Short mmCIF file of C-alpha atoms in Angstrom, two decimals:
data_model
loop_
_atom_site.label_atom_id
_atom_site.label_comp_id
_atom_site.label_asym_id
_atom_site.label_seq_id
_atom_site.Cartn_x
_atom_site.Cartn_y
_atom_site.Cartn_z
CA UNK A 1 29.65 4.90 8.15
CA UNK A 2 29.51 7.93 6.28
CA UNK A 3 31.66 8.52 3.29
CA UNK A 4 34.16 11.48 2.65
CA UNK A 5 31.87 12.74 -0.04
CA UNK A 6 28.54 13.06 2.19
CA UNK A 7 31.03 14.54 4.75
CA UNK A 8 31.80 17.50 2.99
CA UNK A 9 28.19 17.58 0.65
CA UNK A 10 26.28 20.81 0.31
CA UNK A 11 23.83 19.07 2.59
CA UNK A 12 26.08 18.07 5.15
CA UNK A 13 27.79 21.58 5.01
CA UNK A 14 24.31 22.85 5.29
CA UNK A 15 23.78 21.05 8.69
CA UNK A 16 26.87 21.71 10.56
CA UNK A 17 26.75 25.53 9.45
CA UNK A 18 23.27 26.06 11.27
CA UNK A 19 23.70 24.17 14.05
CA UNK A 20 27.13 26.80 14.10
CA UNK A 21 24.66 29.50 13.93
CA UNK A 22 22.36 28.05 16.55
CA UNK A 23 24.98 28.17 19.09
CA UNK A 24 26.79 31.20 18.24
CA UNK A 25 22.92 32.88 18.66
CA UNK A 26 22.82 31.36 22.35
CA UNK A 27 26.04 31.99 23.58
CA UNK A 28 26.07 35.21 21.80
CA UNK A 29 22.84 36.53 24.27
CA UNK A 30 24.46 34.70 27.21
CA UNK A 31 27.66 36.74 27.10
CA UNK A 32 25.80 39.59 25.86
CA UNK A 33 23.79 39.32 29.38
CA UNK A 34 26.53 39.05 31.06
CA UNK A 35 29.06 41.18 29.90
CA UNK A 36 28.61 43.31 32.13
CA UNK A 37 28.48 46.78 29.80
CA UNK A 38 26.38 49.30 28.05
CA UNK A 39 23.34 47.51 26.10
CA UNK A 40 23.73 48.41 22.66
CA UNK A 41 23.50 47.25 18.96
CA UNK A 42 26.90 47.11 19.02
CA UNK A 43 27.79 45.15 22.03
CA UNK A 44 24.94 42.59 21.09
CA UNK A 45 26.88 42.49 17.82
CA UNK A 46 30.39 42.20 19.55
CA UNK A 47 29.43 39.21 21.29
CA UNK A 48 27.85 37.87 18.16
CA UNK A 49 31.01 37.61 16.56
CA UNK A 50 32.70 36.53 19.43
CA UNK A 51 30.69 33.51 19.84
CA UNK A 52 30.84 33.04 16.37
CA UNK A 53 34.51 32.76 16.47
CA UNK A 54 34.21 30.10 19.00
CA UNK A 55 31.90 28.19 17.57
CA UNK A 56 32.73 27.96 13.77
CA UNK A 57 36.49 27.80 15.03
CA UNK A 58 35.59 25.00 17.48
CA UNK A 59 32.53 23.53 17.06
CA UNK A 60 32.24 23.37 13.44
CA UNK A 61 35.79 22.62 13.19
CA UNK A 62 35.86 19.83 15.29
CA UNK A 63 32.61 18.24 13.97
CA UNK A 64 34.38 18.26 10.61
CA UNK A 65 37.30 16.83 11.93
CA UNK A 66 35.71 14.03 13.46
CA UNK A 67 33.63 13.20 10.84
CA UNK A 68 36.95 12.85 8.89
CA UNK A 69 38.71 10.96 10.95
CA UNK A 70 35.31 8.37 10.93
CA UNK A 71 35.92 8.00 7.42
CA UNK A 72 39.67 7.12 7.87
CA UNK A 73 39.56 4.68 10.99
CA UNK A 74 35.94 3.05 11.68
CA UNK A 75 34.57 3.34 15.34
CA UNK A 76 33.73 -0.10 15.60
CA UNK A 77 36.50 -2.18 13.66
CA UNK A 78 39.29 0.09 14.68
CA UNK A 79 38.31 1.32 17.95
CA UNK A 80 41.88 1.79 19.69
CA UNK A 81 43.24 3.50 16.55
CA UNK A 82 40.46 5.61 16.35
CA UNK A 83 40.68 6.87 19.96
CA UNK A 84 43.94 7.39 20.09
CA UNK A 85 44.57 9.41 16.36
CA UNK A 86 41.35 11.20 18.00
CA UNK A 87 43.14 12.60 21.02
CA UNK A 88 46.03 13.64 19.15
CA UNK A 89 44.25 14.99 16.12
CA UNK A 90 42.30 17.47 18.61
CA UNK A 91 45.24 18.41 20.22
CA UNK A 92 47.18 19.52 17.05
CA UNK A 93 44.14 21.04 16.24
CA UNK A 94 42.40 22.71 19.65
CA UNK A 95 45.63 24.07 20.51
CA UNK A 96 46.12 26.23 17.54
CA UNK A 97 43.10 27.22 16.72
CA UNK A 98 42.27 28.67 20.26
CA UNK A 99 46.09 30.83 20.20
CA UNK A 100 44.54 31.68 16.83
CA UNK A 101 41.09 32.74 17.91
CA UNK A 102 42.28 34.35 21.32
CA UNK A 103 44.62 36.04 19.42
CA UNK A 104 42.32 37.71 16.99
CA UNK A 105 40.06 38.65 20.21
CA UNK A 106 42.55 40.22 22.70
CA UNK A 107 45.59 41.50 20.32
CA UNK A 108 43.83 42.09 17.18
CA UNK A 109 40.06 43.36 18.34
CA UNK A 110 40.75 44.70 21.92
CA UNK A 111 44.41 45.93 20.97
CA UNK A 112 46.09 44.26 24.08
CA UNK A 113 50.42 43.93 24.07
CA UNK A 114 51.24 41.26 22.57
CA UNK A 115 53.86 40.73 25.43
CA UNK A 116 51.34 39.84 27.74
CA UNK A 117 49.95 37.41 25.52
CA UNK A 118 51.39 34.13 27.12
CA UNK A 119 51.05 35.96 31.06
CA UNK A 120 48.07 35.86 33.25
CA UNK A 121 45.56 36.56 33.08
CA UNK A 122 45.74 35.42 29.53
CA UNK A 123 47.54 32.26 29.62
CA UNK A 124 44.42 31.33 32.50
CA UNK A 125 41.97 32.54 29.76
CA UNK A 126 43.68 30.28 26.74
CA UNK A 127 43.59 26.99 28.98
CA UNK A 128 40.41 27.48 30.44
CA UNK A 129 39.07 27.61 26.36
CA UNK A 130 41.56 24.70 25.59
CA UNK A 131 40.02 22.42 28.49
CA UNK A 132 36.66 23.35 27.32
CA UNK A 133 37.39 22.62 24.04
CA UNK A 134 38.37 19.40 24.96
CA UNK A 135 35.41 18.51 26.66
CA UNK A 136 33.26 19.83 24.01
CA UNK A 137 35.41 17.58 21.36
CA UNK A 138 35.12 14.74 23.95
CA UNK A 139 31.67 14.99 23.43
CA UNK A 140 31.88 15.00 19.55
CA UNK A 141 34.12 12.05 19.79
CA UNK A 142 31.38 9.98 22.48
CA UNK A 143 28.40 10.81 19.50
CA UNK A 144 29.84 9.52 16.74
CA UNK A 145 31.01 6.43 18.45
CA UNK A 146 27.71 5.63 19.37
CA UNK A 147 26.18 6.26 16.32
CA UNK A 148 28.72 4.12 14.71
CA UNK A 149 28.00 1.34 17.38
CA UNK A 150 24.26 1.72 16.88
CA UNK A 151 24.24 1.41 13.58
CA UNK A 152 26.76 -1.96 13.57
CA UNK A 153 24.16 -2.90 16.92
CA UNK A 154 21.27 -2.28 15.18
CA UNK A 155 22.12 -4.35 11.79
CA UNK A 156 23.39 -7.69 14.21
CA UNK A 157 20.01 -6.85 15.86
CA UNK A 158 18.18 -6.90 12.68
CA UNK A 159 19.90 -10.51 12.09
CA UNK A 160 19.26 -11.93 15.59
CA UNK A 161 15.82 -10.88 15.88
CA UNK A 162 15.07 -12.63 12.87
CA UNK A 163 16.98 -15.46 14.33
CA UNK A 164 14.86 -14.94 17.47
CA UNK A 165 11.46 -14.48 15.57
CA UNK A 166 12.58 -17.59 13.55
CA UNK A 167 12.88 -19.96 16.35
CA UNK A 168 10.10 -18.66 18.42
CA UNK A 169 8.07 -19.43 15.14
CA UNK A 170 9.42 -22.84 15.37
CA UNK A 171 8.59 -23.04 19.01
CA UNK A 172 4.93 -21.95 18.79
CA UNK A 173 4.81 -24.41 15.67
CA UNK A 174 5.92 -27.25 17.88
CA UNK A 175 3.91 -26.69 20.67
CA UNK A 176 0.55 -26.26 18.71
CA UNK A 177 1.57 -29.22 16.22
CA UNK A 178 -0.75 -32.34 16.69
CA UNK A 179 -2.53 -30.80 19.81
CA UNK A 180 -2.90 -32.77 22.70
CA UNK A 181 -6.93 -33.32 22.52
CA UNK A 182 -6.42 -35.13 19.29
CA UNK A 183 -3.53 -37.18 20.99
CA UNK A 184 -5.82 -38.26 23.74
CA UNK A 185 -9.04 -38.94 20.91
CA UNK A 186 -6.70 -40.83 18.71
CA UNK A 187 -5.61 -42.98 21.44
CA UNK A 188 -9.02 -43.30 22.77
CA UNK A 189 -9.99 -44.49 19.38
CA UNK A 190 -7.44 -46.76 18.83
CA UNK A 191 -8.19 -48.57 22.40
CA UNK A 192 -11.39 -48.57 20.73
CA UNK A 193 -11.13 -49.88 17.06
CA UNK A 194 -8.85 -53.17 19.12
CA UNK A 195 -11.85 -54.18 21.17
CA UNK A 196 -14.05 -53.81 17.92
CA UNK A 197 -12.07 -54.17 14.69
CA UNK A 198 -8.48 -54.93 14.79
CA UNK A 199 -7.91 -54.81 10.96
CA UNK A 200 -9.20 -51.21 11.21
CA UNK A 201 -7.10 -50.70 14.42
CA UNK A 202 -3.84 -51.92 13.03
CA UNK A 203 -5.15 -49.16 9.54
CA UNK A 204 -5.18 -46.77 12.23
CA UNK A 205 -2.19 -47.07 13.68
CA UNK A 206 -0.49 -47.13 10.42
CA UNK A 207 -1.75 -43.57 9.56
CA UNK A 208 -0.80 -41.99 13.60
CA UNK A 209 2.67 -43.19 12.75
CA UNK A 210 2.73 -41.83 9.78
CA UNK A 211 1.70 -38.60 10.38
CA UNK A 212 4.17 -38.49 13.26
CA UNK A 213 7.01 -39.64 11.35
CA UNK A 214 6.04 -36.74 9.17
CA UNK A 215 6.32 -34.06 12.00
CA UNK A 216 9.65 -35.46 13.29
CA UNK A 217 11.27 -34.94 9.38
CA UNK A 218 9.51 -31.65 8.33
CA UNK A 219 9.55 -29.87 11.55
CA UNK A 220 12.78 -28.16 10.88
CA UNK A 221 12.37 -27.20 7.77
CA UNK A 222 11.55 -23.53 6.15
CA UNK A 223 9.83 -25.10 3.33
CA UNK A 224 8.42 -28.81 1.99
CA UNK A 225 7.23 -29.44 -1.55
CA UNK A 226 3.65 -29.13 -1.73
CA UNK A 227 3.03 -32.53 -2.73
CA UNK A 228 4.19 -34.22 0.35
CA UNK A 229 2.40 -31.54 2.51
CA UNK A 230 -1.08 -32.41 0.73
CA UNK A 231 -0.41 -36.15 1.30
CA UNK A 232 0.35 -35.32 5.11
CA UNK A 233 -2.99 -33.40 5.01
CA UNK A 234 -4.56 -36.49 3.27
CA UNK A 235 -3.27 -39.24 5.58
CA UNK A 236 -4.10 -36.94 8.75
CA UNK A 237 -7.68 -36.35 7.28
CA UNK A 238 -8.55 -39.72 7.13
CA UNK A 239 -6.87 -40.29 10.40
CA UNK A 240 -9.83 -37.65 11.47
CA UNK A 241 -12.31 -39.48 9.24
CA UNK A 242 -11.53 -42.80 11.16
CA UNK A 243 -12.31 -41.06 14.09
CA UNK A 244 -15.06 -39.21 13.43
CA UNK A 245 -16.64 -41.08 10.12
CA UNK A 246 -19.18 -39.43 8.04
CA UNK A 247 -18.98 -36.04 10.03
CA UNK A 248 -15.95 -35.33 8.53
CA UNK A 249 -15.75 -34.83 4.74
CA UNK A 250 -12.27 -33.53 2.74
CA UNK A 251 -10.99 -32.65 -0.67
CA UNK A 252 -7.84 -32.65 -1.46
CA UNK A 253 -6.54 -31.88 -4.96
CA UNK A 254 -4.57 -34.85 -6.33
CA UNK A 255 -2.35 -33.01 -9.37
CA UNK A 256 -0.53 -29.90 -8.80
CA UNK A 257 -0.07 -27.03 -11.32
CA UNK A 258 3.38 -26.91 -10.66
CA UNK A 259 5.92 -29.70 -8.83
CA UNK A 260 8.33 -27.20 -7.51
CA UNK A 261 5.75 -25.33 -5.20
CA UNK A 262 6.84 -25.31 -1.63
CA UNK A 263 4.74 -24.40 1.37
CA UNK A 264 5.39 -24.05 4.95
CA UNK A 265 5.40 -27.32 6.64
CA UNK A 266 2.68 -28.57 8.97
CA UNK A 267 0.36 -25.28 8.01
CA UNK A 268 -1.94 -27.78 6.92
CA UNK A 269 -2.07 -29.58 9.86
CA UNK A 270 -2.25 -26.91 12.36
CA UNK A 271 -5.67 -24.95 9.91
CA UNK A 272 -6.95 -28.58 9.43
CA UNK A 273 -6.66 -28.93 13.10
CA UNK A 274 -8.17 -25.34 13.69
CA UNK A 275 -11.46 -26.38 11.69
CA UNK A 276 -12.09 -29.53 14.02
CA UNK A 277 -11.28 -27.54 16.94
CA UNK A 278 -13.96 -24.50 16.32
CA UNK A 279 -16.91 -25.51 14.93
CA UNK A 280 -19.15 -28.72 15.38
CA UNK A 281 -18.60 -31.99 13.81
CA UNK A 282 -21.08 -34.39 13.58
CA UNK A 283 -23.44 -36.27 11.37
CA UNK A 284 -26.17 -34.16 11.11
CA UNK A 285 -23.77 -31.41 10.83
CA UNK A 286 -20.53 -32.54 9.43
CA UNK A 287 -17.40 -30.36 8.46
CA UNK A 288 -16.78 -29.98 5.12
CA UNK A 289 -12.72 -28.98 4.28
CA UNK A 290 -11.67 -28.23 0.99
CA UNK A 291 -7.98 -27.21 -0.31
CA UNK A 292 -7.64 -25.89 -3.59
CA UNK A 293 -4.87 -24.14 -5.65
CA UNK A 294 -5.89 -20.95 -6.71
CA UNK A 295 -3.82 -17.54 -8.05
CA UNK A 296 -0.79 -18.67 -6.96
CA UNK A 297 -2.41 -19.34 -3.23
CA UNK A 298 -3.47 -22.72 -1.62
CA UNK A 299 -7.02 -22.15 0.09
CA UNK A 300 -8.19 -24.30 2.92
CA UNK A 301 -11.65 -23.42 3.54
CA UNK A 302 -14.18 -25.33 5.64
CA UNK A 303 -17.92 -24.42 5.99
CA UNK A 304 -18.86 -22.35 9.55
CA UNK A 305 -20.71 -23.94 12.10
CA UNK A 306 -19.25 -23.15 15.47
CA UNK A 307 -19.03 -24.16 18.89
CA UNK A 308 -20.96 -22.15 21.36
CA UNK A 309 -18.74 -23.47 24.38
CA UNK A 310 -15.32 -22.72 22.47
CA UNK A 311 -14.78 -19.33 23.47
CA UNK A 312 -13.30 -16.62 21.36
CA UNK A 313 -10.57 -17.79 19.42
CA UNK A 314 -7.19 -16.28 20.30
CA UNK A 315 -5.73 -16.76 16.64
CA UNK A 316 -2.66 -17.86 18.17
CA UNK A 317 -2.31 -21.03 14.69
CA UNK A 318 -3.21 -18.49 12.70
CA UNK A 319 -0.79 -15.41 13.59
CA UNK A 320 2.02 -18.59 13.95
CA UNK A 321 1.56 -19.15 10.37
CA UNK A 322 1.54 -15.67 9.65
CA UNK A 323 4.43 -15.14 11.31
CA UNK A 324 6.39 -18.27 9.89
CA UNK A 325 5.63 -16.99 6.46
CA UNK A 326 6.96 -13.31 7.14
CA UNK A 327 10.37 -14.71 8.34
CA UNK A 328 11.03 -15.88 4.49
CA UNK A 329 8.59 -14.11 1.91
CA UNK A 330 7.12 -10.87 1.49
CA UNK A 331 3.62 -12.69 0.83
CA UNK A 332 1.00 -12.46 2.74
CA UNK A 333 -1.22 -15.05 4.61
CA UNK A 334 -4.69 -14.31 3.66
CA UNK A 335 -7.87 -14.74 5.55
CA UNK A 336 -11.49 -14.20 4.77
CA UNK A 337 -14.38 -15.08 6.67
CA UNK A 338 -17.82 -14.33 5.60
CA UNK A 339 -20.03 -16.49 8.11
CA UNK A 340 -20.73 -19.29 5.98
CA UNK A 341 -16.97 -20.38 5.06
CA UNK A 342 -13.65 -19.70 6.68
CA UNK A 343 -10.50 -19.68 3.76
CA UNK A 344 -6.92 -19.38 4.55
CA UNK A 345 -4.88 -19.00 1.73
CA UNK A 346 -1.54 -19.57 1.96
CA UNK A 347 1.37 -18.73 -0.61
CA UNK A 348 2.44 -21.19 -2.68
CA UNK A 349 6.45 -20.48 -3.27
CA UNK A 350 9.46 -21.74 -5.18
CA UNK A 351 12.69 -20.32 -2.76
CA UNK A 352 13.29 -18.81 0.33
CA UNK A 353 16.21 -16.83 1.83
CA UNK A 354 17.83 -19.26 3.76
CA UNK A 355 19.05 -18.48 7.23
CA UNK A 356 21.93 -20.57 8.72
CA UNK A 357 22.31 -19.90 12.27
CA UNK A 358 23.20 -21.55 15.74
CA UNK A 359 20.90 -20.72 18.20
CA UNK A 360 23.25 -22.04 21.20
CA UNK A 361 25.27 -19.70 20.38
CA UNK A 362 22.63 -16.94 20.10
CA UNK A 363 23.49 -15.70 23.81
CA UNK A 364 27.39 -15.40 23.30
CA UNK A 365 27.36 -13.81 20.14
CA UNK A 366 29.27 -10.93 19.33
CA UNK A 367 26.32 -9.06 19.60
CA UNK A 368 25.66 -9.76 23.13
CA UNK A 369 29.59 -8.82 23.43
CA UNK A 370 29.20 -5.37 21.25
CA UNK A 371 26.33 -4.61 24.00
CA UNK A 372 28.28 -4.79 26.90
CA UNK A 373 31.29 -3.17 25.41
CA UNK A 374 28.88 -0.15 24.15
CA UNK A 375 27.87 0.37 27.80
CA UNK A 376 31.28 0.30 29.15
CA UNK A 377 32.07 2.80 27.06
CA UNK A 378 29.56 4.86 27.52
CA UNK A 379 29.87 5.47 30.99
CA UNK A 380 34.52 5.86 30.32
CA UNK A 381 33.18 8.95 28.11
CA UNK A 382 30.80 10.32 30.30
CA UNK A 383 33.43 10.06 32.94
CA UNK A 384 35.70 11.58 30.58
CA UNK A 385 33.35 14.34 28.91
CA UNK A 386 32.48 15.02 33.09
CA UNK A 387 36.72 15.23 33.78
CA UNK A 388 37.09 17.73 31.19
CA UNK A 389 34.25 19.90 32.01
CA UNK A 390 34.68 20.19 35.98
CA UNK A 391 38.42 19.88 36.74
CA UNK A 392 39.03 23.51 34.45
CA UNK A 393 35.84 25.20 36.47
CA UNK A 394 37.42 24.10 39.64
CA UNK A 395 41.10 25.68 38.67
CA UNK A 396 39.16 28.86 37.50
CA UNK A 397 37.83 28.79 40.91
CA UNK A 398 40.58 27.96 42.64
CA UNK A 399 42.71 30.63 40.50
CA UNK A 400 39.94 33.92 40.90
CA UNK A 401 38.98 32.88 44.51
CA UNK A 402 42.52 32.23 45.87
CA UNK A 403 45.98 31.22 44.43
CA UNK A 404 48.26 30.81 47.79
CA UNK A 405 47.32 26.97 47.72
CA UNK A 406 46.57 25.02 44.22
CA UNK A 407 43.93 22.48 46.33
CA UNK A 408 42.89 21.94 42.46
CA UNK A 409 45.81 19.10 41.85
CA UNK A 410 44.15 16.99 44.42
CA UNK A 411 40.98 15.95 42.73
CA UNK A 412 42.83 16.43 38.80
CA UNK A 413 45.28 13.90 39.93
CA UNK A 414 43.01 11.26 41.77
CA UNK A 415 40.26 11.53 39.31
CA UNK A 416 42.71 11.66 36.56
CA UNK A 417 44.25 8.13 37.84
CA UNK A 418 40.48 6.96 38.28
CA UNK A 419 39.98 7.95 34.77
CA UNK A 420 42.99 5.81 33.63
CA UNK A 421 41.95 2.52 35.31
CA UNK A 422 38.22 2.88 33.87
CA UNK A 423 40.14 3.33 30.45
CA UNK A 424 42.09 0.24 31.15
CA UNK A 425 38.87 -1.85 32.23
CA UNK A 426 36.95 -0.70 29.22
CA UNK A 427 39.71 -2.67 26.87
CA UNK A 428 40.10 -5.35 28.91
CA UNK A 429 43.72 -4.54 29.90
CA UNK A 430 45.44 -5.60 33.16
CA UNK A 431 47.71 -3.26 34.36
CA UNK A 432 50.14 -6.10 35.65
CA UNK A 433 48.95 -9.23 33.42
CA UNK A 434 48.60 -7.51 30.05
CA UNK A 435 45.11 -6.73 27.55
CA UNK A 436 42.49 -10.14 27.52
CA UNK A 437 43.86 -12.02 30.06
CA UNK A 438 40.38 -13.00 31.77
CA UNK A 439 39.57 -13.93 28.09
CA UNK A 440 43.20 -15.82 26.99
CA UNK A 441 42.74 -17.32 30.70
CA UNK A 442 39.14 -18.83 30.46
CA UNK A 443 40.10 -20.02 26.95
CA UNK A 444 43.48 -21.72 28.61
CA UNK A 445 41.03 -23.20 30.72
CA UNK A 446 38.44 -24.78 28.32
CA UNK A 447 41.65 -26.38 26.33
CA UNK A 448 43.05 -28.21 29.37
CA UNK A 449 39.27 -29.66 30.44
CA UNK A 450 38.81 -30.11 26.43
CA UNK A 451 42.08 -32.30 26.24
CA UNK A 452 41.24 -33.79 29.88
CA UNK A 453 38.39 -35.46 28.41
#
């Protein structure tokens, strides 16, 4: 919301008087065009400065005015008050200034009686501008509501999508966490090792339980010390090793530089996992992994031999990590290939901003709510902007074309009555059982099942 002082700034000044001058050019040729007399410099000039009267008087005024009244009463935390000091503000205001400008035109400029001020065809000509000024300020009114709105949508958008992003992360992390190939190999190993060696078997069961119970307790977290991520990447590398024996060789750094490092959890597992998955592992050409601490980075790099049945890689690990890391640091996942070794370097960090957040309640939110509200409104001031516009070109028409029988009260009445119950829906009011009573009822509701149970 913007404050008094950028309302009335040079700059803002600036704006409105242009876009002033903008419109008085283009209605200033229109009724040029149509005025209907001689051509000249002067004319063209005439209808310059009527235009402008009309435009600075209205326009401009109004714009100010409702940029004032922003600053007084917020759009989106005071939304009744705001409508309401609206209407009356541009009344006390419209009224006035159109007797004012009217007056300067007919009395003043064109020398009219002053007697026939308030008579028709006069008193036709100052409600016609006063309708139309309503509809223009109508207008003014609709804009800077949904700018407010957009602006308080767009920050609770900000803070859901990260909410979102966060828990799609999460998702993606779960779903690619201890694929289900090494599932199926580690089983198939185990049944394995008990035929053959059950000491080894029952070693190898230790370690798959282990590295599950470590998935289950770091799975929800944004960060894990680094030291009990490298000794999850050490008890899931010999879980490989088991499986796979010599064509698997690791290092893994036992000392860190620094104790309160944190890292993403299970990034370890899902690149470790990566390496097995894309390139060939066997004796005569076994992988070799390495993780090392390095410039404030932890590089996992593994030498290149890949599988010519794999396919092309979709990168989906990789762009999860990415992602995971974006959500709570401004430091970048980096990734270099050269053909012999793949490296992965991942950010080695001390804090991150911590999000709390209920993701049940994602979908009921008061941003869902602001939405839907926004719409509704939307379409009460486009009903309302169209109301203001139409019903004074139909009593002009009616008026010029024939004024024996005022058909206009028909449609201004039953429109106008439309017009009230769309208001009425908009807040939530019932006109018999009061504002929020779907709301206060559904809420009466979930108390009595609440105490039921």
């Amino acid at each position: 919301m913007k404050t008094r002082a950028e309302i009335f700034s040079p700059k803002e000044l600036k704006k409105g008087i242009l876009l002033a001058l903008k419109i008085t050019l283009i209605f200033g040729v229109f009724f040029f065009l149509i005025g209907g007399g001689s051509y000249t410099i002067k004319g063209f000039l005439m209808s310059l400065g009527i235009s402008a009267l009309y435009s600075f008087g209205l326009g401009f005024g109004q714009g100010l005015l409702n940029d004032y009244l922003s600053t007084k009463w917020d759009w989106v935390t005071k939304t009744n008050t705001r409508v309401w000091v609206g209407i009356i503000a541009t009344i006390l205001y419209t009224v006035p200034a159109i007797l004012i400008i009217d007056y300067i035109l007919f009395i003043i400029i064109q020398g009219r009686d002053i007697a026939l001020f308030f008579k028709s065809p006069l008193l036709w000509i100052h409600l016609f501008w006063i309708q139309f000024s309503f509809g223009v300020s109508a207008f003014l009114h609709a804009r800077g509501f949904m700018l407010e709105w957009k602006r308080a949508a767009n920050k609770e958008t900000t803070q859901h999508e990260i909410v979102a992003k966060t828990e799609t992360a999460k998702f993606e992390t779960l779903k690619s966490q201890l694929d289900p190939h090494f599932l199926f190999n580690s089983l198939n190993v185990l049944t394995s090792l008990i035929g053959e060696n059950t000491r080894q078997a029952e070693r190898f069961t230790t370690k798959l339980s282990k590295v599950y119970r470590y998935v289950l307790e770091q799975r929800n977290k944004e960060l894990v010390p680094i030291k009990e991520e490298l000794q999850f990447a050490r008890t899931y590398m010999e879980l490989l090793q088991m499986r796979f024996e010599d064509a698997v060789k690791f290092t893994i750094p036992s000392e860190i530089s620094n104790p309160e490092l944190k890292i993403v959890p299970l990034s370890l597992q899902l690149l470790l996992e990566n390496a097995v998955k894309h390139n060939v592992v066997s004796s005569a050409k076994p992988l070799e992994i390495k993780i090392f601490e390095e410039n404030g980075f932890l590089q996992i790099q593994n030498n290149i031999n890949p599988k010519e049945a794999i396919g092309k890689s979709t990168k989906v690990g990789l762009r999860n990590i990415a992602d995971r890391y974006g959500l709570i640091t401004n430091r970048a996942v980096e990734i270099k290939n050269n053909n012999k070794t793949f490296t992965v370097s991942l950010p080695l960090l001390t804090k991150s901003n911590t999000m709390n957040y209920n993701t049940n309640d994602l979908e009921n939110s008061k941003y869902v709510k602001a939405v839907e509200r926004v719409e509704k409104l939307k379409e009460f001031y486009q009903n309302l902007i169209s109301y203001c516009l139409v019903i004074p070109f139909l009593v002009f028409i009616n008026l010029k074309t024939y004024s024996g029988f005022q058909w206009f009260w028909f449609p201004m009445i039953g429109w106008g009555i439309g017009l009230v119950f769309h208001y009425l829906e908009v807040n939530n009011y019932n006109l018999f059982l009061g504002k929020n009573w779907e709301e206060r009822k559904i809420n009466e509701i979930l108390k009595d099942e609440e105490k039921y149970r």
